[in-house]
Short mmCIF file of C-alpha atoms and ligand atoms in Angstrom, two decimals:
data_model
loop_
_atom_site.label_atom_id
_atom_site.label_comp_id
_atom_site.label_asym_id
_atom_site.label_seq_id
_atom_site.Cartn_x
_atom_site.Cartn_y
_atom_site.Cartn_z
CA MET V 1 64.23 161.29 94.84
CA HIS V 2 63.81 158.79 97.77
CA PRO V 3 67.38 157.19 98.46
CA LEU V 4 65.94 153.47 98.27
CA LEU V 5 64.46 154.34 94.89
CA ILE V 6 67.85 155.51 93.61
CA LEU V 7 69.20 152.10 94.96
CA ILE V 8 66.36 150.22 93.14
CA ILE V 9 67.14 152.01 89.83
CA ALA V 10 70.82 151.39 90.30
CA PHE V 11 69.83 147.74 90.48
CA VAL V 12 67.47 147.78 87.52
CA LEU V 13 70.31 149.33 85.59
CA LEU V 14 72.84 146.83 86.79
CA GLU V 15 70.63 143.83 85.61
CA PHE V 16 70.10 145.61 82.13
CA GLY V 17 73.95 146.12 82.05
CA VAL V 18 74.83 142.47 82.86
CA SER V 19 72.35 140.96 80.39
CA SER V 20 73.36 143.27 77.72
CA LEU V 21 76.91 142.33 78.31
CA LEU V 22 76.29 138.71 78.26
CA SER V 23 74.30 139.11 74.93
CA TRP V 24 77.13 141.17 73.48
CA LEU V 25 79.63 138.84 74.39
CA ASN V 26 77.65 135.91 72.97
CA GLY V 27 77.25 137.92 69.64
CA LYS V 28 81.08 138.39 69.65
CA TRP V 29 81.63 134.59 69.86
CA MET V 30 78.98 133.62 67.16
CA THR V 31 81.66 133.31 64.46
CA HIS V 32 84.15 131.55 66.57
CA PRO V 33 85.46 128.15 64.88
CA ILE V 34 83.09 125.31 65.62
CA PRO V 35 84.68 122.84 68.20
CA LYS V 36 86.47 119.88 66.63
CA VAL V 37 83.91 117.18 68.00
CA LEU V 38 80.82 119.04 66.34
CA GLU V 39 82.59 119.61 62.79
CA GLY V 40 80.17 118.59 60.08
CA LEU V 41 77.16 119.22 62.12
CA TYR V 42 76.11 122.13 59.87
CA ASP V 43 76.79 122.31 56.09
CA GLU V 44 77.57 125.74 54.87
CA GLU V 45 73.89 126.66 54.00
CA LYS V 46 72.64 125.44 57.55
CA TYR V 47 75.27 127.19 59.25
CA GLN V 48 74.49 130.38 57.38
CA LYS V 49 70.94 129.83 58.52
CA GLN V 50 71.81 129.10 62.17
CA GLN V 51 73.90 132.46 62.17
CA ALA V 52 70.88 134.29 60.80
CA TYR V 53 68.68 132.78 63.42
CA MET V 54 70.91 133.85 66.26
CA ARG V 55 71.11 137.26 64.76
CA ALA V 56 67.36 137.54 64.50
CA ASN V 57 67.04 136.26 68.22
CA LYS V 58 69.69 138.78 69.24
CA ARG V 59 68.01 141.74 67.83
CA VAL V 60 64.61 141.10 69.28
CA GLY V 61 66.34 140.36 72.70
CA TRP V 62 67.85 143.78 72.60
CA ILE V 63 64.67 145.53 71.72
CA GLU V 64 62.73 143.70 74.45
CA ARG V 65 65.32 144.57 77.21
CA CYS V 66 65.42 148.18 76.10
CA VAL V 67 61.61 148.41 75.92
CA SER V 68 61.32 146.65 79.48
CA LEU V 69 63.89 149.07 80.81
CA ALA V 70 62.15 152.11 79.48
CA ILE V 71 58.77 150.88 80.93
CA THR V 72 60.23 150.00 84.25
CA LEU V 73 61.93 153.65 84.64
CA ALA V 74 58.71 155.26 83.48
CA VAL V 75 56.76 153.20 86.18
CA LEU V 76 59.10 153.64 89.03
CA ILE V 77 60.43 157.31 88.68
CA PRO V 78 57.06 159.09 88.84
CA GLY V 79 55.85 156.63 91.38
CA VAL V 80 53.03 155.14 89.28
CA LEU V 81 53.09 152.06 91.71
CA GLY V 82 52.32 154.22 94.64
CA TRP V 83 49.64 155.89 92.76
CA LEU V 84 48.00 152.41 91.91
CA ASP V 85 48.28 151.52 95.58
CA ASP V 86 46.29 154.55 96.50
CA LEU V 87 43.72 154.03 93.96
CA THR V 88 43.03 150.33 95.32
CA ALA V 89 42.74 151.75 98.70
CA GLN V 90 39.83 153.96 97.25
CA TRP V 91 38.03 151.07 95.72
CA THR V 92 37.70 148.77 98.78
CA HIS V 93 38.47 148.91 102.56
CA SER V 94 39.57 145.24 102.60
CA LEU V 95 43.45 145.16 102.76
CA LEU V 96 43.43 141.66 101.17
CA LEU V 97 41.19 142.66 98.19
CA GLN V 98 43.50 145.84 97.78
CA LEU V 99 46.49 143.43 97.58
CA LEU V 100 44.81 141.09 95.13
CA ILE V 101 43.51 143.89 92.89
CA PHE V 102 46.94 145.54 92.70
CA PHE V 103 48.76 142.26 91.82
CA ALA V 104 45.89 141.37 89.34
CA ILE V 105 46.65 144.73 87.48
CA TYR V 106 50.30 144.38 87.71
CA ALA V 107 50.03 140.77 86.09
CA VAL V 108 47.63 141.80 83.39
CA VAL V 109 49.66 144.88 82.38
CA SER V 110 52.98 142.85 82.57
CA ALA V 111 51.34 140.21 80.21
CA ILE V 112 50.13 142.87 77.86
CA ILE V 113 53.54 144.46 77.67
CA SER V 114 55.39 140.92 76.86
CA LEU V 115 52.64 139.91 74.20
CA PRO V 116 53.98 141.68 71.21
CA PHE V 117 57.40 140.11 71.77
CA SER V 118 56.14 136.48 72.17
CA TYR V 119 53.88 137.14 69.06
CA TYR V 120 56.86 138.28 67.05
CA ASP V 121 59.13 135.49 68.42
CA THR V 122 56.36 132.85 67.43
CA PHE V 123 55.06 134.17 64.21
CA ILE V 124 57.88 135.94 62.70
CA ILE V 125 61.00 134.42 63.79
CA GLU V 126 60.04 130.78 64.64
CA GLN V 127 57.83 130.89 61.59
CA LYS V 128 60.46 132.29 59.07
CA PHE V 129 62.93 129.61 60.39
CA GLY V 130 60.43 126.71 60.08
CA PHE V 131 60.08 126.01 63.85
CA ASN V 132 56.48 127.41 64.43
CA LYS V 133 53.58 124.98 64.51
CA THR V 134 51.24 127.14 66.77
CA THR V 135 48.13 128.40 65.30
CA HIS V 136 46.76 131.93 66.11
CA LEU V 137 44.05 130.33 67.95
CA THR V 138 46.28 128.19 70.18
CA PHE V 139 48.56 131.27 70.64
CA TRP V 140 45.80 133.31 72.10
CA LEU V 141 44.19 130.56 74.11
CA ASP V 142 47.61 129.69 75.66
CA THR V 143 48.28 133.24 76.49
CA LEU V 144 44.86 133.41 78.20
CA LYS V 145 45.26 130.19 79.92
CA SER V 146 48.73 131.25 81.33
CA LEU V 147 47.44 134.46 82.57
CA LEU V 148 44.40 132.85 84.37
CA LEU V 149 46.77 130.33 85.82
CA THR V 150 48.95 133.18 87.14
CA LEU V 151 45.98 135.01 88.55
CA VAL V 152 44.36 131.95 90.09
CA LEU V 153 47.37 130.34 91.56
CA GLY V 154 49.34 133.64 92.41
CA GLY V 155 46.23 134.99 93.90
CA MET V 156 45.70 131.95 96.17
CA LEU V 157 49.38 131.98 97.41
CA LEU V 158 49.23 135.60 97.85
CA SER V 159 46.18 135.50 99.94
CA VAL V 160 47.36 132.87 102.24
CA ILE V 161 50.71 134.47 102.73
CA PHE V 162 49.05 137.87 103.51
CA ILE V 163 46.41 136.33 105.90
CA LEU V 164 49.46 134.63 107.81
CA TYR V 165 51.20 137.97 107.92
CA SER V 166 48.20 139.92 109.24
CA TYR V 167 47.79 137.26 111.99
CA LEU V 168 51.24 136.32 113.05
CA GLY V 169 53.45 139.48 112.33
CA PRO V 170 57.03 138.94 111.34
CA SER V 171 57.11 135.24 112.32
CA PHE V 172 54.77 134.60 109.37
CA TRP V 173 57.57 133.54 107.15
CA ILE V 174 57.83 130.26 109.03
CA TRP V 175 54.21 129.23 108.22
CA ALA V 176 54.35 130.88 104.85
CA THR V 177 57.46 128.77 103.84
CA LEU V 178 55.48 125.61 104.94
CA VAL V 179 52.54 126.57 102.74
CA CYS V 180 54.79 127.48 99.84
CA ALA V 181 56.64 123.95 100.34
CA ALA V 182 53.18 122.22 100.22
CA PHE V 183 52.48 124.18 97.04
CA ILE V 184 55.65 123.22 95.36
CA ILE V 185 55.35 119.67 96.40
CA PHE V 186 51.89 119.36 95.27
CA PHE V 187 52.54 120.76 91.89
CA SER V 188 55.57 118.63 91.40
CA LEU V 189 53.37 115.59 92.00
CA PHE V 190 50.35 116.71 90.04
CA TYR V 191 51.96 118.98 87.27
CA SER V 192 51.34 116.29 84.57
CA ASN V 193 47.69 115.93 85.64
CA LEU V 194 46.73 119.49 86.35
CA ILE V 195 48.87 121.82 84.44
CA VAL V 196 50.15 119.93 81.24
CA PRO V 197 46.65 119.00 80.02
CA LEU V 198 45.77 122.71 79.68
CA PHE V 199 48.21 123.08 76.93
CA ASN V 200 49.05 119.74 75.48
CA LYS V 201 47.64 116.28 75.07
CA GLN V 202 49.45 113.45 76.54
CA LYS V 203 48.84 109.66 75.95
CA PRO V 204 50.73 106.56 77.28
CA LEU V 205 53.21 105.16 74.63
CA GLU V 206 51.66 102.55 72.67
CA GLU V 207 52.74 98.73 72.62
CA GLY V 208 55.26 98.34 69.92
CA GLU V 209 58.95 98.26 68.98
CA LEU V 210 59.78 101.59 70.75
CA ARG V 211 58.07 100.65 74.03
CA THR V 212 59.47 97.12 74.16
CA ALA V 213 63.01 98.60 73.49
CA ILE V 214 62.44 101.24 76.43
CA GLU V 215 61.16 98.70 78.64
CA ASN V 216 64.10 96.27 77.96
CA ALA V 217 66.67 98.88 78.32
CA SER V 218 65.16 100.41 81.63
CA HIS V 219 64.89 97.10 82.95
CA GLU V 220 68.73 96.64 82.41
CA MET V 221 69.34 99.69 84.19
CA GLY V 222 67.40 98.46 87.28
CA PHE V 223 64.08 100.47 86.61
CA SER V 224 60.66 99.15 85.79
CA ILE V 225 59.19 102.32 84.13
CA LYS V 226 55.48 101.88 83.35
CA ASN V 227 54.60 105.70 82.97
CA ILE V 228 56.02 106.41 79.62
CA TYR V 229 53.86 109.24 77.90
CA VAL V 230 54.01 110.90 74.63
CA ILE V 231 53.10 114.58 74.46
CA ASN V 232 51.83 116.38 71.20
CA GLY V 233 54.77 118.90 71.24
CA SER V 234 54.12 119.21 67.56
CA LYS V 235 51.07 121.35 68.43
CA HIS V 236 53.57 124.27 69.12
CA SER V 237 56.90 123.65 67.48
CA THR V 238 59.03 121.31 65.55
CA LYS V 239 61.52 121.51 68.35
CA ALA V 240 61.92 118.23 70.25
CA ASN V 241 62.36 117.30 73.83
CA ALA V 242 62.12 114.76 76.58
CA TYR V 243 61.79 114.95 80.37
CA PHE V 244 61.30 113.40 83.70
CA THR V 245 58.71 114.48 86.19
CA GLY V 246 57.24 113.89 89.54
CA PHE V 247 58.49 111.59 92.00
CA GLY V 248 57.21 108.53 94.10
CA MET V 249 54.21 106.91 92.46
CA LYS V 250 53.86 110.00 90.06
CA LYS V 251 57.04 109.57 88.32
CA ARG V 252 56.59 109.81 84.54
CA VAL V 253 58.81 109.96 81.57
CA VAL V 254 57.49 112.15 78.82
CA LEU V 255 58.62 112.09 75.32
CA TYR V 256 57.75 114.72 72.62
CA ASP V 257 56.20 113.21 69.46
CA THR V 258 58.60 115.46 67.67
CA LEU V 259 61.44 113.57 69.40
CA ILE V 260 60.04 110.19 68.22
CA GLU V 261 59.79 111.43 64.66
CA GLN V 262 63.33 112.78 64.52
CA LEU V 263 65.44 110.12 66.45
CA THR V 264 65.97 106.46 65.97
CA THR V 265 64.76 103.97 68.51
CA GLU V 266 68.31 103.50 69.74
CA GLU V 267 68.70 107.22 70.25
CA ILE V 268 65.49 107.67 71.98
CA VAL V 269 66.57 104.83 74.45
CA ALA V 270 69.80 106.80 74.99
CA VAL V 271 67.87 109.86 75.69
CA LEU V 272 65.68 107.80 78.13
CA ALA V 273 68.94 106.42 79.76
CA HIS V 274 69.91 110.01 80.57
CA GLU V 275 66.51 110.91 81.92
CA LEU V 276 66.62 107.68 84.05
CA GLY V 277 70.00 109.01 85.33
CA HIS V 278 68.13 112.17 86.63
CA ASN V 279 65.70 109.74 88.46
CA LYS V 280 68.57 107.64 89.87
CA HIS V 281 70.30 110.58 91.31
CA ARG V 282 67.05 111.97 92.66
CA ASP V 283 67.43 115.28 90.82
CA THR V 284 63.70 116.07 90.74
CA ILE V 285 63.66 116.08 94.66
CA LYS V 286 67.09 117.90 94.96
CA THR V 287 65.58 120.59 92.63
CA MET V 288 62.53 120.84 94.82
CA ILE V 289 64.58 121.20 97.89
CA MET V 290 66.56 123.91 96.56
CA SER V 291 63.42 125.89 95.61
CA ILE V 292 62.07 125.48 99.02
CA VAL V 293 65.33 126.82 100.55
CA MET V 294 65.27 129.78 98.18
CA VAL V 295 61.69 130.57 99.13
CA ALA V 296 62.52 130.28 102.84
CA VAL V 297 65.39 132.83 102.59
CA ASN V 298 63.29 135.19 100.63
CA LEU V 299 60.44 135.00 102.92
CA PHE V 300 62.76 135.39 105.99
CA VAL V 301 64.47 138.59 104.59
CA PHE V 302 61.00 140.03 103.62
CA SER V 303 59.79 139.45 107.06
CA LEU V 304 62.62 141.69 108.44
CA LEU V 305 61.48 144.52 106.08
CA ALA V 306 57.81 144.04 105.46
CA ASP V 307 56.73 146.52 108.21
CA ASN V 308 59.11 149.27 107.17
CA PRO V 309 57.16 152.02 105.78
CA GLU V 310 60.29 153.24 103.63
CA LEU V 311 59.62 150.43 101.15
CA SER V 312 56.28 151.81 100.27
CA HIS V 313 57.40 155.28 100.29
CA ALA V 314 60.24 154.57 97.83
CA LEU V 315 57.68 153.63 95.22
CA GLY V 316 55.59 156.45 95.74
CA GLY V 317 53.09 155.23 98.22
CA THR V 318 51.37 157.60 100.50
CA ARG V 319 50.53 155.00 103.24
CA ASP V 320 52.91 153.80 105.87
CA HIS V 321 52.00 150.19 105.15
CA SER V 322 51.16 148.71 102.06
CA PHE V 323 51.98 144.85 101.71
CA ALA V 324 51.86 145.22 97.93
CA LEU V 325 54.41 147.89 97.60
CA SER V 326 56.56 146.31 100.33
CA LEU V 327 56.62 143.17 98.35
CA VAL V 328 57.45 144.86 95.02
CA ALA V 329 59.99 147.14 96.56
CA PHE V 330 61.58 144.17 98.30
CA SER V 331 61.75 142.10 95.15
CA LEU V 332 63.45 144.79 93.28
CA LEU V 333 65.88 145.50 96.10
CA PHE V 334 66.76 141.69 96.03
CA SER V 335 67.02 141.13 92.50
CA PRO V 336 70.78 141.53 92.43
CA ILE V 337 70.94 138.40 94.53
CA ASP V 338 69.77 136.56 91.40
CA LEU V 339 73.03 137.58 89.65
CA VAL V 340 74.68 135.32 92.51
CA ILE V 341 72.08 132.70 92.87
CA GLU V 342 71.52 131.96 89.18
CA PRO V 343 75.07 130.97 88.24
CA ILE V 344 75.05 128.67 91.31
CA ILE V 345 71.79 126.91 90.34
CA ASN V 346 72.81 126.63 86.92
CA GLY V 347 76.18 125.21 87.89
CA VAL V 348 74.58 122.51 90.21
CA SER V 349 72.13 121.77 87.33
CA ARG V 350 74.98 121.39 84.70
CA ARG V 351 76.65 118.88 87.26
CA CYS V 352 73.45 116.87 87.38
CA GLU V 353 73.42 116.81 83.51
CA TYR V 354 76.95 115.58 83.31
CA ALA V 355 75.90 112.86 85.87
CA ALA V 356 72.87 111.74 83.94
CA ASP V 357 75.01 111.56 80.84
CA ALA V 358 77.55 109.54 82.72
CA PHE V 359 74.70 107.18 83.79
CA ALA V 360 73.52 106.60 80.22
CA LYS V 361 77.26 106.13 79.19
CA LYS V 362 77.69 103.34 82.06
CA TYR V 363 74.93 101.43 80.31
CA ASP V 364 76.60 101.74 76.93
CA HIS V 365 74.32 104.45 75.35
CA SER V 366 76.92 106.94 74.85
CA GLU V 367 77.33 106.50 71.04
CA HIS V 368 73.56 106.82 70.58
CA LEU V 369 73.18 109.69 72.97
CA ILE V 370 75.92 111.60 71.07
CA SER V 371 74.21 111.16 67.81
CA GLY V 372 70.78 111.73 69.26
CA LEU V 373 72.17 115.12 70.88
CA LYS V 374 73.74 116.21 67.70
CA LYS V 375 70.45 115.68 65.62
CA LEU V 376 68.45 117.67 68.18
CA SER V 377 71.05 120.45 68.21
CA ALA V 378 71.26 120.63 64.38
CA ASN V 379 67.34 120.64 64.13
CA THR V 380 66.92 123.46 66.49
CA LEU V 381 69.82 125.44 64.86
CA SER V 382 71.45 125.75 68.34
CA ASN V 383 74.34 127.96 68.97
CA LEU V 384 77.60 125.69 68.93
CA THR V 385 79.78 128.45 70.40
CA PRO V 386 78.22 130.26 73.24
CA HIS V 387 80.43 132.53 75.22
CA PRO V 388 81.93 130.84 78.45
CA ALA V 389 80.62 133.78 80.48
CA VAL V 390 77.07 133.11 79.07
CA VAL V 391 77.38 129.33 79.68
CA TRP V 392 78.39 130.00 83.19
CA MET V 393 75.75 132.46 83.93
CA ASP V 394 72.67 131.11 81.98
CA TYR V 395 72.95 127.46 80.79
CA SER V 396 71.15 124.96 82.69
CA HIS V 397 72.88 122.24 80.44
CA PRO V 398 76.51 121.97 79.48
CA THR V 399 77.22 122.91 75.92
CA LEU V 400 76.88 120.22 73.22
CA ALA V 401 80.54 120.12 72.76
CA GLN V 402 81.11 119.82 76.43
CA ARG V 403 78.62 117.01 76.74
CA ILE V 404 80.14 115.12 73.62
CA THR V 405 83.66 115.50 75.03
CA ALA V 406 82.62 114.15 78.42
CA LEU V 407 80.71 111.12 76.84
CA MET V 408 83.66 110.42 74.58
CA LYS V 409 86.22 110.31 77.42
CA ASN V 410 87.77 106.68 77.71
CA VAL V 411 85.12 105.15 75.41
ZN1 LIG D 1 68.92 116.21 81.65
#
C-alpha cells in the first residue's frame, strides 16, 4: 500500500474515532441532572420523550458513521478513485471536462449515499416526534435542487480554479483566493434573493402589532430596520428560528413563521434584539473574513502539493498529474486540521453569541430572551446536558444553561 494512502486511512480512522468518542461521551451525560436554571423546563413525560429522541438520533448517527467509514475504506483501499480518474481520461481529452465529470460523479454518488439517512431522519425520526412538516414531494424536490446547486456552483468554481492553475502554475492560489472571496461576498449579499427562494417563501412582515413593536424596539437600540421578512419554515419543520443575513444595503432580519407562532411579541422582540447585537458587532462580516482566510490557507497549501504525483498515486491513479485526485488526496490529508480549526471557529462563534445576548440584555430584553429561548429549547426537545467536550468541539452556540446563567448575572 502507498505510504500516503496509509496516512490518509489513519486520518479517516482518527476522525471516526473522535466523532464516535464525542457521541459516546454525550450519551453518557444524557441522564445527568438538569442544571438548576433549567429545572421545570420538561415535565416527566416530556423528559422521557426528549431522552427517547436523543437515543434515536444517537443510534442513527452511529449507523451513518459506520456505513460512511465502510464505504470510504472500500473506495480508498482498492483505488476506486484512481480507476474513476482513468475512466474519465478515456472519455474525453479535455482536462477540464475530465475534472468536471469526476466531481459530478463524486457529488452524485455522495448524495445517493446520504439519501437514505436524510430520508430516515425526516420521515421516521422527525415524524415520530412530531417535528416533520416536509411532504414527500418537497423532500425529493429539495434533494434534487440541492444536488443541482452543488453541481452548478461547485462546477463553476472548480472550472475557474482549474483554469487559473493551468495558466499560472503554483501562484494560482492568489487569484483563486480572490475569486473565492468574490464568490463568498456575492452569496453573502444575495443569499436571500438567490438561494432561499429555491427552498422557501419569504414575505415582508405585515404591518401590525408585531411589526410596530419590532420597529420601536430597534429604534431604541439605534437601528432603523426596514427589511424584516417572514419565512415559511413550517413547510419543512415545526422547529423555529430567526437569523440575520447580508450586510450593507442587503441586511435583512428573517423570522420563521413557526417562531411567530410559538413566542409572544415581547419574546420575538428579545430574539430580534439578539440578532441586532450580531449586526452591531459586525458578526456577518467577521464570519466572512474568517472563511476567506481559511480558503486562502487551504489554497496556498494545496498549491505547494498540487504538482506532486504521489498524491494521485496514493489514490490509485496511474497518471502523474490528475488535478481531481490531487484535490481529493489533499482534502483527505488535511482533514485532521479541521479537528483543530473547528473548535476555534466554534469558540469564536460562542463568544459572538454571548456578546449578542449581552446586547439584548443591555436594552432590557433579558427576561423575555430567557423565556423565549426556554420555549424554543423545550419545543425542539433539545439536549439540556451536552458533554462539555462536545460543546467545546461542536457547539456554535453556548448551551441553554450557559446562556441563561450569563443573562441572569447582575440582573
Ligand atoms: Zn445568535
